[in-house]
Short mmCIF file of C-alpha atoms and ligand atoms in Angstrom, two decimals:
data_model
loop_
_atom_site.label_atom_id
_atom_site.label_comp_id
_atom_site.label_asym_id
_atom_site.label_seq_id
_atom_site.Cartn_x
_atom_site.Cartn_y
_atom_site.Cartn_z
CA UNK A 1 123.59 113.03 197.24
CA UNK A 2 123.95 111.51 193.80
CA UNK A 3 122.68 108.14 192.61
CA UNK A 4 124.23 106.53 189.54
CA UNK A 5 122.74 103.36 188.08
CA UNK A 6 124.20 101.16 185.35
CA UNK A 7 126.05 98.01 184.34
CA UNK A 8 129.79 97.80 185.09
CA UNK A 9 130.07 101.39 186.23
CA UNK A 10 132.49 101.11 189.13
CA UNK A 11 135.03 103.26 187.29
CA UNK A 12 132.83 106.21 188.29
CA UNK A 13 134.16 105.94 191.81
CA UNK A 14 137.48 107.67 191.12
CA UNK A 15 135.70 110.78 189.85
CA UNK A 16 133.44 110.83 192.93
CA UNK A 17 136.41 110.52 195.27
CA UNK A 18 138.35 113.32 193.67
CA UNK A 19 135.28 115.60 193.85
CA UNK A 20 135.08 114.77 197.55
CA UNK A 21 138.76 115.63 198.02
CA UNK A 22 139.47 112.24 199.61
CA UNK A 23 143.07 111.58 200.52
CA UNK A 24 142.35 108.09 201.83
CA UNK A 25 139.67 105.48 201.43
CA UNK A 26 138.38 102.97 203.97
CA UNK A 27 136.43 100.24 202.21
CA UNK A 28 134.05 98.11 204.24
CA UNK A 29 133.09 95.10 202.17
CA UNK A 30 130.81 92.13 202.84
CA UNK A 31 132.82 88.93 203.08
CA UNK A 32 130.77 87.01 200.49
CA UNK A 33 130.86 89.89 198.07
CA UNK A 34 134.61 90.16 198.51
CA UNK A 35 135.01 86.48 197.71
CA UNK A 36 132.67 86.46 194.73
CA UNK A 37 133.73 89.76 193.20
CA UNK A 38 137.31 90.10 194.39
CA UNK A 39 138.72 91.23 191.05
CA UNK A 40 136.09 93.94 190.63
CA UNK A 41 136.45 95.13 194.22
CA UNK A 42 140.25 95.27 194.01
CA UNK A 43 140.16 97.15 190.72
CA UNK A 44 137.80 99.66 192.22
CA UNK A 45 140.38 100.88 194.72
CA UNK A 46 143.49 100.29 192.60
CA UNK A 47 145.91 103.17 192.89
CA UNK A 48 144.05 104.64 195.87
CA UNK A 49 145.38 104.93 199.39
CA UNK A 50 142.93 102.27 200.59
CA UNK A 51 142.34 100.14 203.67
CA UNK A 52 140.01 97.13 203.43
CA UNK A 53 137.76 95.97 206.24
CA UNK A 54 136.12 92.64 205.45
CA UNK A 55 132.79 92.45 207.26
CA UNK A 56 131.33 89.02 208.13
CA UNK A 57 128.09 88.35 206.24
CA UNK A 58 124.67 88.04 207.86
CA UNK A 59 122.16 89.96 209.96
CA UNK A 60 124.09 89.26 213.21
CA UNK A 61 126.83 91.56 212.00
CA UNK A 62 124.54 94.57 212.37
CA UNK A 63 125.51 94.80 216.03
CA UNK A 64 127.21 97.20 218.43
CA UNK A 65 130.10 94.72 218.81
CA UNK A 66 130.93 94.98 215.13
CA UNK A 67 130.61 98.76 215.22
CA UNK A 68 133.13 98.84 218.06
CA UNK A 69 135.55 96.61 216.15
CA UNK A 70 135.48 98.97 213.20
CA UNK A 71 135.89 102.05 215.47
CA UNK A 72 138.98 100.37 216.96
CA UNK A 73 140.37 99.73 213.52
CA UNK A 74 139.63 103.29 212.38
CA UNK A 75 141.51 104.63 215.42
CA UNK A 76 144.39 102.22 214.95
CA UNK A 77 144.72 103.17 211.28
CA UNK A 78 144.52 106.86 212.22
CA UNK A 79 141.60 107.54 209.97
CA UNK A 80 140.81 111.26 209.78
CA UNK A 81 137.99 113.33 208.37
CA UNK A 82 139.52 113.43 204.88
CA UNK A 83 139.04 109.70 204.61
CA UNK A 84 135.99 108.56 202.68
CA UNK A 85 134.24 105.33 203.67
CA UNK A 86 133.07 103.09 200.86
CA UNK A 87 130.54 100.41 201.71
CA UNK A 88 130.17 97.43 199.38
CA UNK A 89 127.51 94.84 200.20
CA UNK A 90 123.84 94.28 200.88
CA UNK A 91 121.58 96.06 203.34
CA UNK A 92 123.50 94.74 206.33
CA UNK A 93 126.83 96.20 205.23
CA UNK A 94 125.18 99.41 204.07
CA UNK A 95 123.26 99.97 207.32
CA UNK A 96 126.22 99.34 209.62
CA UNK A 97 128.77 101.20 207.46
CA UNK A 98 126.46 104.19 207.20
CA UNK A 99 126.02 104.16 210.97
CA UNK A 100 129.78 104.06 211.49
CA UNK A 101 130.27 106.85 208.92
CA UNK A 102 127.63 108.97 210.62
CA UNK A 103 129.17 108.69 214.08
CA UNK A 104 132.93 108.37 213.76
CA UNK A 105 134.53 111.79 214.35
CA UNK A 106 131.02 113.28 214.03
CA UNK A 107 130.65 112.07 210.50
CA UNK A 108 132.85 110.87 207.66
CA UNK A 109 131.77 111.17 204.04
CA UNK A 110 130.71 107.87 202.58
CA UNK A 111 129.82 106.19 199.32
CA UNK A 112 127.41 103.27 199.07
CA UNK A 113 127.78 100.47 196.57
CA UNK A 114 124.77 98.20 197.18
CA UNK A 115 125.17 94.66 195.85
CA UNK A 116 121.84 92.89 196.50
CA UNK A 117 118.61 93.69 194.68
CA UNK A 118 117.04 94.67 198.01
CA UNK A 119 119.90 97.03 198.82
CA UNK A 120 119.85 98.55 195.32
CA UNK A 121 116.16 99.38 195.31
CA UNK A 122 115.49 99.86 199.00
CA UNK A 123 118.05 99.97 201.80
CA UNK A 124 120.61 102.18 200.03
CA UNK A 125 117.96 104.81 199.27
CA UNK A 126 116.52 107.05 201.94
CA UNK A 127 119.35 107.63 204.39
CA UNK A 128 118.33 105.24 207.17
CA UNK A 129 121.42 103.80 208.86
CA UNK A 130 121.60 101.69 211.98
CA UNK A 131 122.10 98.47 213.86
CA UNK A 132 120.10 95.93 215.87
CA UNK A 133 120.30 95.80 219.66
CA UNK A 134 118.96 93.34 222.27
CA UNK A 135 116.87 91.60 219.64
CA UNK A 136 115.27 94.82 218.38
CA UNK A 137 115.81 95.42 214.68
CA UNK A 138 117.26 98.78 213.67
CA UNK A 139 116.60 100.23 217.13
CA UNK A 140 119.79 102.30 217.17
CA UNK A 141 120.44 104.52 214.21
CA UNK A 142 120.00 107.79 212.45
CA UNK A 143 119.42 109.43 209.09
CA UNK A 144 122.67 109.97 207.22
CA UNK A 145 122.95 110.21 203.45
CA UNK A 146 125.91 108.98 201.42
CA UNK A 147 127.59 111.47 199.08
CA UNK A 148 127.16 109.01 196.24
CA UNK A 149 125.29 105.78 195.70
CA UNK A 150 126.63 103.70 192.86
CA UNK A 151 124.22 100.98 191.76
CA UNK A 152 126.08 98.53 189.56
CA UNK A 153 123.71 95.81 188.44
CA UNK A 154 126.56 93.51 187.41
CA UNK A 155 126.77 92.49 191.09
CA UNK A 156 123.32 90.90 190.87
CA UNK A 157 124.52 88.04 188.67
CA UNK A 158 125.75 86.11 191.71
CA UNK A 159 122.57 86.41 193.80
CA UNK A 160 120.58 83.27 194.42
CA UNK A 161 116.88 83.08 193.60
CA UNK A 162 115.61 83.86 197.09
CA UNK A 163 117.82 86.91 197.39
CA UNK A 164 116.25 88.18 194.18
CA UNK A 165 112.79 87.51 195.64
CA UNK A 166 113.69 89.67 198.59
CA UNK A 167 114.18 92.72 196.38
CA UNK A 168 111.30 91.80 194.10
CA UNK A 169 108.82 92.05 196.97
CA UNK A 170 109.75 95.70 197.50
CA UNK A 171 109.72 96.44 193.76
CA UNK A 172 106.18 95.08 193.35
CA UNK A 173 105.21 97.07 196.44
CA UNK A 174 106.45 100.32 194.82
CA UNK A 175 104.14 99.68 191.88
CA UNK A 176 101.15 99.02 194.11
CA UNK A 177 101.71 102.14 196.21
CA UNK A 178 102.39 104.59 193.44
CA UNK A 179 102.56 103.37 189.87
CA UNK A 180 100.12 100.75 188.64
CA UNK A 181 101.63 100.63 185.14
CA UNK A 182 104.99 99.86 186.70
CA UNK A 183 103.38 97.05 188.73
CA UNK A 184 102.00 95.58 185.49
CA UNK A 185 105.37 95.88 183.79
CA UNK A 186 107.22 94.20 186.66
CA UNK A 187 104.60 91.42 186.86
CA UNK A 188 105.20 90.60 183.22
CA UNK A 189 108.97 90.71 183.68
CA UNK A 190 109.35 88.34 186.63
CA UNK A 191 111.20 85.65 184.65
CA UNK A 192 113.58 88.21 183.16
CA UNK A 193 114.30 89.57 186.63
CA UNK A 194 115.17 86.11 187.97
CA UNK A 195 117.36 85.43 184.98
CA UNK A 196 119.09 88.76 185.45
CA UNK A 197 118.26 90.14 182.03
CA UNK A 198 119.95 93.51 182.19
CA UNK A 199 117.81 95.16 179.57
CA UNK A 200 114.77 94.55 181.75
CA UNK A 201 116.45 94.93 185.12
CA UNK A 202 118.00 98.31 184.45
CA UNK A 203 114.81 100.27 183.74
CA UNK A 204 113.05 98.46 186.60
CA UNK A 205 115.74 99.36 189.11
CA UNK A 206 115.83 102.95 187.85
CA UNK A 207 112.07 103.35 188.26
CA UNK A 208 112.06 101.62 191.67
CA UNK A 209 114.79 103.92 192.94
CA UNK A 210 113.02 107.01 191.66
CA UNK A 211 109.74 105.97 193.33
CA UNK A 212 111.46 105.41 196.68
CA UNK A 213 113.45 108.64 196.35
CA UNK A 214 110.41 110.74 195.63
CA UNK A 215 108.47 109.29 198.58
CA UNK A 216 111.44 109.76 200.92
CA UNK A 217 112.01 113.33 199.74
CA UNK A 218 108.51 114.27 200.83
CA UNK A 219 109.19 113.05 204.36
CA UNK A 220 112.88 112.50 205.09
CA UNK A 221 112.48 111.69 208.79
CA UNK A 222 109.60 109.24 208.40
CA UNK A 223 106.87 111.09 210.30
CA UNK A 224 104.11 111.01 207.70
CA UNK A 225 103.94 110.20 203.99
CA UNK A 226 106.99 107.92 204.02
CA UNK A 227 104.92 105.44 206.03
CA UNK A 228 103.24 104.30 202.80
CA UNK A 229 106.46 102.38 202.11
CA UNK A 230 105.29 100.04 204.87
CA UNK A 231 102.52 98.57 202.72
CA UNK A 232 102.58 94.81 203.27
CA UNK A 233 104.88 95.21 206.26
CA UNK A 234 102.41 95.23 209.18
CA UNK A 235 101.31 91.65 208.53
CA UNK A 236 104.55 90.83 206.67
CA UNK A 237 106.76 91.62 209.69
CA UNK A 238 104.52 89.67 212.02
CA UNK A 239 104.74 86.58 209.77
CA UNK A 240 108.51 86.96 209.39
CA UNK A 241 108.97 87.12 213.12
CA UNK A 242 106.33 84.41 213.85
CA UNK A 243 108.53 81.93 211.96
CA UNK A 244 111.70 83.13 213.71
CA UNK A 245 112.97 84.87 210.56
CA UNK A 246 113.89 81.60 208.90
CA UNK A 247 110.89 80.35 206.94
CA UNK A 248 110.21 83.39 204.77
CA UNK A 249 112.74 86.02 203.84
CA UNK A 250 111.79 89.68 204.04
CA UNK A 251 110.59 89.97 200.43
CA UNK A 252 108.45 86.84 200.67
CA UNK A 253 106.95 88.03 203.93
CA UNK A 254 106.17 91.42 202.39
CA UNK A 255 104.43 89.73 199.46
CA UNK A 256 102.35 87.66 201.89
CA UNK A 257 101.61 90.83 203.85
CA UNK A 258 100.48 92.57 200.67
CA UNK A 259 97.99 89.76 199.95
CA UNK A 260 96.46 89.62 203.45
CA UNK A 261 96.35 93.42 203.72
CA UNK A 262 94.79 93.81 200.27
CA UNK A 263 92.20 91.30 201.40
CA UNK A 264 91.36 93.57 204.34
CA UNK A 265 91.04 96.48 201.90
CA UNK A 266 88.67 94.40 199.79
CA UNK A 267 86.51 93.57 202.84
CA UNK A 268 86.39 97.29 203.64
CA UNK A 269 85.24 98.07 200.11
CA UNK A 270 88.35 100.14 199.37
CA UNK A 271 89.31 98.10 196.31
CA UNK A 272 87.39 95.83 193.94
CA UNK A 273 87.38 92.05 194.03
CA UNK A 274 88.92 92.15 190.59
CA UNK A 275 91.92 94.25 191.66
CA UNK A 276 92.45 92.06 194.73
CA UNK A 277 92.46 88.94 192.53
CA UNK A 278 94.89 90.53 190.13
CA UNK A 279 97.35 91.26 192.94
CA UNK A 280 97.08 87.72 194.35
CA UNK A 281 97.40 86.06 190.98
CA UNK A 282 100.81 87.63 190.51
CA UNK A 283 102.16 87.32 194.03
CA UNK A 284 101.02 83.71 194.49
CA UNK A 285 103.32 82.68 191.69
CA UNK A 286 106.18 83.63 193.99
CA UNK A 287 104.89 82.80 197.46
CA UNK A 288 101.80 80.86 198.54
CA UNK A 289 99.65 82.36 201.31
CA UNK A 290 98.63 80.03 204.16
CA UNK A 291 95.57 79.71 206.38
CA UNK A 292 96.42 80.47 210.00
CA UNK A 293 94.60 78.84 212.93
CA UNK A 294 93.23 80.73 215.96
CA UNK A 295 96.33 80.29 218.08
CA UNK A 296 98.63 81.42 215.33
CA UNK A 297 96.42 84.42 214.65
CA UNK A 298 96.60 85.43 218.33
CA UNK A 299 100.36 85.40 218.17
CA UNK A 300 100.45 87.31 214.89
CA UNK A 301 98.12 89.97 216.35
CA UNK A 302 100.33 90.26 219.39
CA UNK A 303 103.29 90.95 217.20
CA UNK A 304 101.37 93.55 215.21
CA UNK A 305 100.25 95.32 218.38
CA UNK A 306 103.88 95.76 219.37
CA UNK A 307 104.76 97.18 215.95
CA UNK A 308 106.57 100.53 216.07
CA UNK A 309 104.23 102.11 213.52
CA UNK A 310 101.21 101.98 215.80
CA UNK A 311 99.68 105.01 217.45
CA UNK A 312 98.30 104.70 220.99
CA UNK A 313 95.56 102.26 220.15
CA UNK A 314 94.74 100.13 217.15
CA UNK A 315 97.00 98.55 214.60
CA UNK A 316 98.15 100.88 211.83
CA UNK A 317 97.86 99.66 208.26
CA UNK A 318 98.72 100.95 204.83
CA UNK A 319 95.93 99.75 202.56
CA UNK A 320 95.33 99.95 198.83
CA UNK A 321 92.53 102.32 197.88
CA UNK A 322 92.84 102.25 194.09
CA UNK A 323 95.14 100.83 191.43
CA UNK A 324 98.63 102.04 192.31
CA UNK A 325 97.46 104.03 195.32
CA UNK A 326 97.45 103.41 199.08
CA UNK A 327 96.45 105.34 202.21
CA UNK A 328 97.35 105.24 205.89
CA UNK A 329 94.74 103.81 208.28
CA UNK A 330 95.51 104.26 211.94
CA UNK A 331 93.09 101.75 213.31
CA UNK A 332 91.56 98.73 211.64
CA UNK A 333 88.87 96.48 213.10
CA UNK A 334 90.48 93.41 214.56
CA UNK A 335 87.76 91.18 213.15
CA UNK A 336 88.81 92.04 209.62
CA UNK A 337 92.45 91.23 210.31
CA UNK A 338 91.43 87.88 211.80
CA UNK A 339 89.16 87.11 208.87
CA UNK A 340 91.94 87.82 206.43
CA UNK A 341 94.51 85.68 208.28
CA UNK A 342 92.04 82.78 208.52
CA UNK A 343 92.25 82.83 204.78
CA UNK A 344 88.86 81.70 203.52
CA UNK A 345 89.68 83.82 200.53
CA UNK A 346 92.58 81.47 199.75
CA UNK A 347 90.18 78.52 199.51
CA UNK A 348 87.76 80.45 197.34
CA UNK A 349 90.59 81.58 195.18
CA UNK A 350 91.82 78.04 194.63
CA UNK A 351 88.34 76.81 193.69
CA UNK A 352 88.25 79.20 190.74
N1 NAD B 401 118.24 101.33 205.62
C1 NAD B 401 117.07 101.01 205.11
O1 NAD B 401 116.27 101.86 204.74
C2 NAD B 401 116.71 99.56 204.97
C3 NAD B 401 115.61 99.17 204.20
C4 NAD B 401 115.35 97.82 204.03
C5 NAD B 401 116.16 96.89 204.64
N2 NAD B 401 117.21 97.30 205.42
C6 NAD B 401 118.10 96.31 206.06
O2 NAD B 401 118.76 95.60 205.03
C7 NAD B 401 119.12 94.32 205.54
C8 NAD B 401 118.78 93.28 204.51
O3 NAD B 401 119.48 93.56 203.32
P1 NAD B 401 119.94 92.40 202.32
O4 NAD B 401 118.77 91.59 201.97
O5 NAD B 401 120.73 93.03 201.24
O6 NAD B 401 120.80 91.47 203.28
P2 NAD B 401 122.36 91.18 203.42
O7 NAD B 401 123.17 92.40 203.38
O8 NAD B 401 122.49 90.29 204.58
O9 NAD B 401 122.66 90.34 202.10
C9 NAD B 401 122.04 89.09 201.93
C10 NAD B 401 123.08 88.02 201.60
O10 NAD B 401 123.56 88.25 200.28
C11 NAD B 401 124.97 88.24 200.26
N3 NAD B 401 125.34 89.09 199.13
C12 NAD B 401 125.44 90.44 199.07
N4 NAD B 401 125.68 90.83 197.81
C13 NAD B 401 125.78 89.71 197.07
C14 NAD B 401 126.02 89.47 195.69
N5 NAD B 401 126.19 90.46 194.82
N6 NAD B 401 126.05 88.19 195.27
C15 NAD B 401 125.85 87.15 196.13
N7 NAD B 401 125.59 87.32 197.44
C16 NAD B 401 125.57 88.59 197.89
C17 NAD B 401 125.38 88.69 201.63
O11 NAD B 401 126.67 88.23 201.95
C18 NAD B 401 124.31 88.04 202.50
O12 NAD B 401 124.67 86.72 202.77
C19 NAD B 401 118.40 94.17 206.85
O13 NAD B 401 119.31 94.30 207.91
C20 NAD B 401 117.39 95.29 206.86
O14 NAD B 401 117.10 95.76 208.16
C21 NAD B 401 117.50 98.60 205.59
ZN1 ZN B 402 110.78 96.03 203.49
#
């Protein structure tokens, strides 16, 4: 698996395809991306024996129904094992295309071209492919790596601000779990990231990808060390789902999760007050934490208890233990979680 990162680098694709000995190409592309970047997408496959499949945008597409539609099309177009699948889009397109590539005729080679910040730094790295089913996110899937991942940051110019935030949450998380200096650098570069300054974005995306890659490589099938990537996600997921996935996007929810979870770590004496404040100062510029009432906290706890990461009893957390370092905690006292969600710390913080 090879990852190439740069600006306007889609011409690399022809070289990849000839190395793979592809005689045909089946390009699955997100509808919005196709509309916004049609010229670029068409040029990419110019001169190739290519079939386009335009995938509707949005999370609902990551479903078995859409997988079946593509299987039908692959059969109808007589796609064989010398055909390479190219996926162009965000995490939704990448996850479903990878799942299709991994299952059709026991596996077709595929190339990922992620087009959102989240997909470039997170979902296209690590080989997780899959779909949602019966309301459960990513419940059907497998690990299947693309032959090549081509990260072309020129796609990011058409993202709106909140889509950028979604990727930014994960990028800040990478710094907090394994590279404090990187966290500092990203914190100082937030405006440049939103304004899509390539000179700043490129090194940030490169570092983010290398952090995720190195964590994944230590634990491909997500049984141990890879779990540290879930920092901010235990509480983050519960908040995302509490609001029916429409108040906060994933990145915003992760940033909230990071603040509440760091607060727990501070109560436990794992990190200093000063480090906790530093984290909040940066994240609050992007998303404001809220104080939850007792009823809301009950519901949030319920959601956490049903989280897939939990062992038999207790809610599993990834907590910061030093600058740029986290650890896995399999059971955390409920009282501390409640205290953090009640958010007295938010009041105290605002008084300062
Ligand atoms: N496989 C993994 O390891 C992994 C990790 C994290 C998230 N995910 C999955 O990723 C998905 C979320 O990814 P996402 O945030 O990229 O969502 P997405 O694919 O839905 O993209 C978000 C929106 O941006 C649009 N878009 C895509 N590229 C664009 C561009 N260049 N310019 C303008 N608009 C563009 C899309 O049409 C869509 O409307 C979720 O389904 C999540 O489960 C997977
Ligand atoms: Zn995430």
